[in-house]
Structure formats: structure tokens, C-alpha cells
Amino acid sequence: MKFKKENYEIMADVLKAMAHPTRMFIVEVLNEREECVKDLTKMIGDDISTVSKHLSKLKSAGIITSEKRGNCVYYKLVCKCVMTFFSCVTSVIEK
Amino acid sequence: MKFKKENYEIMADVLKAMAHPTRMFIVEVLNEREECVKDLTKMIGDDISTVSKHLSKLKSAGIITSEKRGNCVYYKLVCKCVMTFFSCVTSVIEK
DNA sequence: TGCCTATTTGGTCAAATAGCCAAATAGTGG
DNA sequence: CCACTATTTGGCTATTTGACCAAATAGGCA
């Protein structure tokens, strides 16, 4: 048992933040470039308030950060390593 | 957009299966050795039915497999790559 | 066979999550 | 200051999740 119970909770929160189809999509887009809420919303097709809430969940997990520029809020990935999830998840699915 | 909507759902299911403190703990234990339900339950301290359900969630996501030997069901990791999640998650938390 | 141990399944309840709409906020530019 | 655009927040409902207990199953062995 490498970590304490409390640590598992913190770690699970990070995974939980990623564990949603829309949020995985967002992470993948942000891996390539910053985007603002409006443009992400266009790609996703949900209500903009829904997208905003997904973003805020990713942000409070520490996976993305935001920056306001002009009229818009731009989000970007903090750590590219989350993209390793995709290849692992894909290989799990293939097995 | 690399994947179709349906694919994001399948991928999210794999992450969802991991995204729980107890299940992360289980994955970490199984990374080192096989274990049976009873012994995992001892380490975790929840009801055995709760642990069994966690295991079945991990199993149906394809993260672990099980094998019955003698009186017990032994679980083991399918793919060690899920352990990369831990180091990434840890580095996200540190930032 | 019948008991025992290990595991899974079903029921129930409380809590968390996801989505939408409407309303509030924040900043820009006329 | 006002109107406009972008974003966030609050309220609500439906659904999913996690935990426990009790009951059902599955094998092994006396």
C-alpha cells in the first residue's frame, strides 16, 4: 500500500475529472491548441453552461488552466502527460 | 477530433472504472501480485460485497481478469500500462 | 449428501452527477 | 452609461453510483 487512504481520494478525483466522454474530448482538443468556451461548445453541441461546467471540473482537478483575453476565456492543458491515458485506454479496449 | 462520439464513451468507461479510491488501490495492489477477493477485502475494510462489485467493475472495463483456483477467485491486472496513470496523476496534483 | 467458505447478486437508500434553462456577472466598445 | 457578447452560477430533475445487508450461488471436502 504505497499511499494513504486520503491520497487515493485525491488521485481518484483527478481521474474522475477525466472520466467523461465530453471531458475526454475537451482534453484531446486542448492537447493541440487553446480554445475558448464558445468554440468548444460549437464542436460539442451541448448547452454552453454544460460545457462551462465540464471545464470548471477539469480546472479544479488541476488538469487545465484558463486565461481571459479580450472577450473570451481560453483554456489549455496543464500537463500533456494526460494524453498517455488515451493510448493506454485504447490498448485496454483492444484486449 | 480523432474519435467518434461513441468511442469517447467507451474510453470514458475505462477511466470511470479506475476513478475511485478503492479501485485505484486495488489496481495498485494487483500490479504487484494476484489477490483473491477475501484478502483484498481484508486490506480495504469495506464489506466483501462492496469489494466484489468494485472488482466486477474493473473486470468489465477490461482492466483486470479473474481466475478461479480452489476455493478462491484470483484477480490480476491485464495491462500494466494503467500504472502510468499514477505517475501522471501525481504530477498533476503536484502542479 | 450436506456443510463450509468464498464470492456474487439483488434490494434499498443516500449522495453525487449531468444536463437544461434562466438569471447573474464580467468585460468591451459605442 | 448602455447594449452586447462570453461565461459562470443557481435551480431543478432524472439518472447513476456506492455502500450496506441479506440472500443466492459455486465449489471443495468431510
Short mmCIF file of C-alpha atoms (C1' of nucleotides) in Angstrom, two decimals:
data_model
loop_
_atom_site.label_atom_id
_atom_site.label_comp_id
_atom_site.label_asym_id
_atom_site.label_seq_id
_atom_site.Cartn_x
_atom_site.Cartn_y
_atom_site.Cartn_z
CA MET A 1 0.00 0.00 0.00
CA LYS A 2 2.04 2.92 -1.29
CA PHE A 3 -0.31 5.74 -0.42
CA LYS A 4 -2.64 6.68 2.40
CA LYS A 5 -6.37 6.47 2.04
CA GLU A 6 -6.61 10.21 1.70
CA ASN A 7 -4.19 10.19 -1.20
CA TYR A 8 -6.25 7.67 -3.10
CA GLU A 9 -9.16 10.05 -2.83
CA ILE A 10 -7.19 12.93 -4.24
CA MET A 11 -5.87 10.80 -7.07
CA ALA A 12 -9.29 9.42 -7.86
CA ASP A 13 -10.59 12.96 -8.16
CA VAL A 14 -8.19 13.62 -11.00
CA LEU A 15 -9.28 10.52 -12.86
CA LYS A 16 -12.91 11.26 -12.15
CA ALA A 17 -12.48 14.65 -13.74
CA MET A 18 -11.29 12.99 -16.93
CA ALA A 19 -13.79 10.17 -16.88
CA HIS A 20 -16.48 11.63 -19.07
CA PRO A 21 -16.78 11.45 -22.85
CA THR A 22 -17.11 15.19 -23.32
CA ARG A 23 -14.26 15.94 -20.98
CA MET A 24 -12.00 13.45 -22.71
CA PHE A 25 -12.84 15.13 -25.97
CA ILE A 26 -12.02 18.52 -24.49
CA VAL A 27 -8.70 17.29 -23.17
CA GLU A 28 -7.81 15.95 -26.56
CA VAL A 29 -8.64 19.21 -28.29
CA LEU A 30 -6.72 21.22 -25.72
CA ASN A 31 -3.76 18.99 -26.25
CA GLU A 32 -3.42 20.51 -29.69
CA ARG A 33 -4.34 24.13 -29.02
CA GLU A 34 -6.01 26.50 -26.60
CA GLU A 35 -9.72 27.04 -27.11
CA CYS A 36 -12.38 29.29 -25.73
CA VAL A 37 -15.66 28.08 -24.27
CA LYS A 38 -17.72 29.19 -27.20
CA ASP A 39 -15.68 27.34 -29.80
CA LEU A 40 -15.56 24.19 -27.73
CA THR A 41 -19.30 24.44 -27.33
CA LYS A 42 -19.70 24.61 -31.10
CA MET A 43 -17.75 21.39 -31.51
CA ILE A 44 -19.53 19.60 -28.70
CA GLY A 45 -23.11 20.64 -29.27
CA ASP A 46 -24.30 20.74 -25.66
CA ASP A 47 -25.56 23.81 -23.91
CA ILE A 48 -22.78 26.29 -23.20
CA SER A 49 -23.47 26.12 -19.49
CA THR A 50 -22.89 22.39 -19.59
CA VAL A 51 -19.57 22.85 -21.35
CA SER A 52 -18.57 25.54 -18.90
CA LYS A 53 -19.23 23.16 -16.04
CA HIS A 54 -17.15 20.44 -17.62
CA LEU A 55 -14.32 22.91 -18.00
CA SER A 56 -14.59 24.02 -14.43
CA LYS A 57 -14.42 20.41 -13.29
CA LEU A 58 -11.25 19.83 -15.29
CA LYS A 59 -9.83 23.04 -13.96
CA SER A 60 -10.45 22.34 -10.33
CA ALA A 61 -8.82 18.95 -10.78
CA GLY A 62 -5.74 20.80 -12.00
CA ILE A 63 -5.82 19.32 -15.48
CA ILE A 64 -6.37 22.59 -17.34
CA THR A 65 -5.95 26.30 -16.67
CA SER A 66 -7.77 29.30 -18.05
CA GLU A 67 -6.81 32.76 -19.09
CA LYS A 68 -9.07 35.61 -20.04
CA ARG A 69 -8.08 37.50 -23.14
CA GLY A 70 -10.33 40.14 -24.64
CA ASN A 71 -13.85 38.93 -24.51
CA CYS A 72 -13.09 35.24 -24.14
CA VAL A 73 -11.75 32.73 -21.66
CA TYR A 74 -9.16 30.44 -23.15
CA TYR A 75 -8.47 27.06 -21.65
CA LYS A 76 -5.34 24.97 -22.06
CA LEU A 77 -3.82 21.74 -20.81
CA VAL A 78 -1.51 21.96 -17.81
CA CYS A 79 0.18 18.65 -18.37
CA LYS A 80 0.48 16.80 -21.63
CA CYS A 81 1.03 13.57 -19.79
CA VAL A 82 -2.70 13.03 -19.52
CA MET A 83 -2.56 12.12 -23.18
CA THR A 84 -0.82 8.91 -22.21
CA PHE A 85 -4.20 7.88 -20.82
CA PHE A 86 -5.56 7.71 -24.32
CA SER A 87 -3.06 5.23 -25.63
CA CYS A 88 -3.34 3.07 -22.56
CA VAL A 89 -7.11 3.17 -22.56
CA THR A 90 -7.11 2.29 -26.23
CA SER A 91 -4.90 -0.69 -25.64
CA VAL A 92 -7.08 -1.87 -22.77
CA ILE A 93 -10.10 -1.67 -25.02
CA GLU A 94 -8.39 -3.64 -27.75
CA LYS A 95 -7.59 -6.56 -25.44
CA MET B 1 -11.49 15.31 -33.36
CA LYS B 2 -9.73 11.97 -33.55
CA PHE B 3 -12.52 9.70 -32.41
CA LYS B 4 -16.25 9.40 -32.85
CA LYS B 5 -18.63 10.25 -30.07
CA GLU B 6 -19.25 6.59 -29.40
CA ASN B 7 -15.55 5.98 -28.90
CA TYR B 8 -15.29 8.69 -26.29
CA GLU B 9 -17.98 6.90 -24.35
CA ILE B 10 -16.12 3.63 -24.44
CA MET B 11 -12.89 5.29 -23.42
CA ALA B 12 -14.55 7.21 -20.63
CA ASP B 13 -15.89 3.93 -19.27
CA VAL B 14 -12.37 2.66 -18.78
CA LEU B 15 -11.34 5.78 -16.89
CA LYS B 16 -14.55 5.72 -14.90
CA ALA B 17 -13.75 2.21 -13.80
CA MET B 18 -10.45 3.40 -12.38
CA ALA B 19 -11.78 6.63 -10.92
CA HIS B 20 -12.49 5.52 -7.38
CA PRO B 21 -10.11 5.47 -4.43
CA THR B 22 -10.72 1.84 -3.61
CA ARG B 23 -10.39 0.76 -7.21
CA MET B 24 -7.15 2.67 -7.62
CA PHE B 25 -5.87 0.93 -4.55
CA ILE B 26 -6.89 -2.44 -5.96
CA VAL B 27 -5.16 -1.73 -9.24
CA GLU B 28 -2.01 -0.82 -7.45
CA VAL B 29 -2.04 -3.99 -5.38
CA LEU B 30 -2.75 -6.13 -8.42
CA ASN B 31 0.14 -4.50 -10.19
CA GLU B 32 2.41 -6.33 -7.77
CA ARG B 33 0.65 -9.66 -7.40
CA GLU B 34 -2.60 -11.51 -7.89
CA GLU B 35 -5.01 -11.42 -5.00
CA CYS B 36 -8.28 -13.03 -4.06
CA VAL B 37 -11.40 -11.14 -3.01
CA LYS B 38 -11.11 -12.08 0.61
CA ASP B 39 -7.56 -10.83 1.02
CA LEU B 40 -8.30 -7.60 -0.82
CA THR B 41 -11.29 -7.14 1.44
CA LYS B 42 -9.08 -7.53 4.48
CA MET B 43 -6.80 -4.75 3.26
CA ILE B 44 -9.63 -2.45 2.28
CA GLY B 45 -12.00 -2.88 5.18
CA ASP B 46 -15.29 -2.49 3.33
CA ASP B 47 -17.96 -5.12 3.09
CA ILE B 48 -16.90 -8.02 0.88
CA SER B 49 -19.86 -7.44 -1.40
CA THR B 50 -18.70 -3.89 -1.96
CA VAL B 51 -15.22 -5.07 -2.89
CA SER B 52 -16.63 -7.71 -5.18
CA LYS B 53 -18.60 -5.06 -7.01
CA HIS B 54 -15.53 -2.88 -7.42
CA LEU B 55 -13.70 -5.86 -8.88
CA SER B 56 -16.51 -6.61 -11.24
CA LYS B 57 -16.49 -3.02 -12.45
CA LEU B 58 -12.76 -3.18 -13.14
CA LYS B 59 -13.23 -6.50 -14.85
CA SER B 60 -15.98 -5.41 -17.16
CA ALA B 61 -13.88 -2.44 -18.17
CA GLY B 62 -11.20 -4.90 -19.21
CA ILE B 63 -8.65 -3.70 -16.69
CA ILE B 64 -8.38 -6.93 -14.73
CA THR B 65 -9.21 -10.58 -15.26
CA SER B 66 -10.15 -13.31 -12.83
CA GLU B 67 -9.38 -16.96 -12.46
CA LYS B 68 -10.91 -19.40 -10.06
CA ARG B 69 -8.45 -21.69 -8.29
CA GLY B 70 -9.56 -23.95 -5.49
CA ASN B 71 -11.95 -22.11 -3.30
CA CYS B 72 -10.98 -18.61 -4.35
CA VAL B 73 -11.20 -16.21 -7.24
CA TYR B 74 -7.92 -14.55 -8.04
CA TYR B 75 -7.80 -11.24 -9.85
CA LYS B 76 -4.91 -9.80 -11.79
CA LEU B 77 -4.07 -6.81 -13.96
CA VAL B 78 -4.47 -7.20 -17.69
CA CYS B 79 -2.31 -4.30 -18.66
CA LYS B 80 0.46 -2.77 -16.60
CA CYS B 81 0.16 0.44 -18.56
CA VAL B 82 -2.59 1.65 -16.27
CA MET B 83 0.15 2.25 -13.74
CA THR B 84 1.31 5.17 -15.86
CA PHE B 85 -1.86 6.87 -14.67
CA PHE B 86 -0.45 7.04 -11.20
CA SER B 87 2.66 8.97 -12.10
CA CYS B 88 0.76 11.34 -14.32
CA VAL B 89 -1.95 11.90 -11.74
CA THR B 90 0.69 12.51 -9.12
CA SER B 91 2.40 15.10 -11.26
CA VAL B 92 -0.90 16.84 -11.98
CA ILE B 93 -1.56 17.02 -8.26
CA GLU B 94 1.86 18.47 -7.58
CA LYS B 95 1.38 21.32 -10.02
"C1'" DT C 1 -25.04 -35.71 0.62
"C1'" DG C 2 -24.62 -31.76 3.42
"C1'" DC C 3 -21.66 -28.24 5.46
"C1'" DC C 4 -18.47 -24.57 4.93
"C1'" DT C 5 -16.02 -20.98 2.80
"C1'" DA C 6 -15.69 -17.69 -0.86
"C1'" DT C 7 -17.98 -14.94 -3.96
"C1'" DT C 8 -21.75 -12.75 -6.40
"C1'" DT C 9 -26.30 -10.73 -6.80
"C1'" DG C 10 -30.49 -8.09 -5.54
"C1'" DG C 11 -32.74 -4.58 -2.78
"C1'" DT C 12 -32.69 -0.24 -0.68
"C1'" DC C 13 -31.23 4.31 0.43
"C1'" DA C 14 -28.42 8.43 0.36
"C1'" DA C 15 -25.37 11.11 -2.18
"C1'" DA C 16 -23.19 12.63 -6.40
"C1'" DT C 17 -23.55 13.66 -11.34
"C1'" DA C 18 -25.15 15.53 -15.79
"C1'" DG C 19 -27.99 18.15 -18.37
"C1'" DC C 20 -31.08 22.03 -19.40
"C1'" DC C 21 -32.99 26.67 -18.67
"C1'" DA C 22 -32.93 31.10 -16.74
"C1'" DA C 23 -30.57 34.54 -14.38
"C1'" DA C 24 -26.32 36.74 -12.82
"C1'" DT C 25 -21.62 38.52 -13.96
"C1'" DA C 26 -17.77 40.47 -16.45
"C1'" DG C 27 -15.70 42.99 -19.74
"C1'" DT C 28 -15.89 45.63 -24.46
"C1'" DG C 29 -16.92 49.18 -27.24
"C1'" DG C 30 -20.26 52.66 -28.93
"C1'" DC D 1 -23.83 54.75 -19.24
"C1'" DC D 2 -25.95 51.18 -22.32
"C1'" DA D 3 -26.05 47.28 -25.12
"C1'" DC D 4 -23.82 43.26 -26.44
"C1'" DT D 5 -21.09 39.06 -26.16
"C1'" DA D 6 -18.97 35.47 -23.46
"C1'" DT D 7 -19.01 32.95 -19.45
"C1'" DT D 8 -20.47 31.31 -14.96
"C1'" DT D 9 -23.81 30.20 -11.46
"C1'" DG D 10 -28.21 28.56 -9.38
"C1'" DG D 11 -32.20 25.76 -9.51
"C1'" DC D 12 -34.39 21.74 -10.92
"C1'" DT D 13 -35.00 16.84 -12.48
"C1'" DA D 14 -33.53 12.42 -13.97
"C1'" DT D 15 -30.00 9.12 -13.66
"C1'" DT D 16 -26.08 6.83 -11.81
"C1'" DT D 17 -23.17 5.48 -8.10
"C1'" DG D 18 -21.57 3.49 -3.76
"C1'" DA D 19 -22.38 1.31 0.45
"C1'" DC D 20 -24.55 -1.95 3.37
"C1'" DC D 21 -27.35 -6.11 4.42
"C1'" DA D 22 -29.46 -10.31 3.26
"C1'" DA D 23 -29.97 -13.93 0.19
"C1'" DA D 24 -28.37 -16.79 -3.66
"C1'" DT D 25 -24.52 -19.45 -5.91
"C1'" DA D 26 -20.40 -22.20 -6.53
"C1'" DG D 27 -17.08 -25.46 -5.28
"C1'" DG D 28 -14.48 -28.27 -2.22
"C1'" DC D 29 -14.28 -31.68 1.19
"C1'" DA D 30 -15.68 -34.42 5.38
#
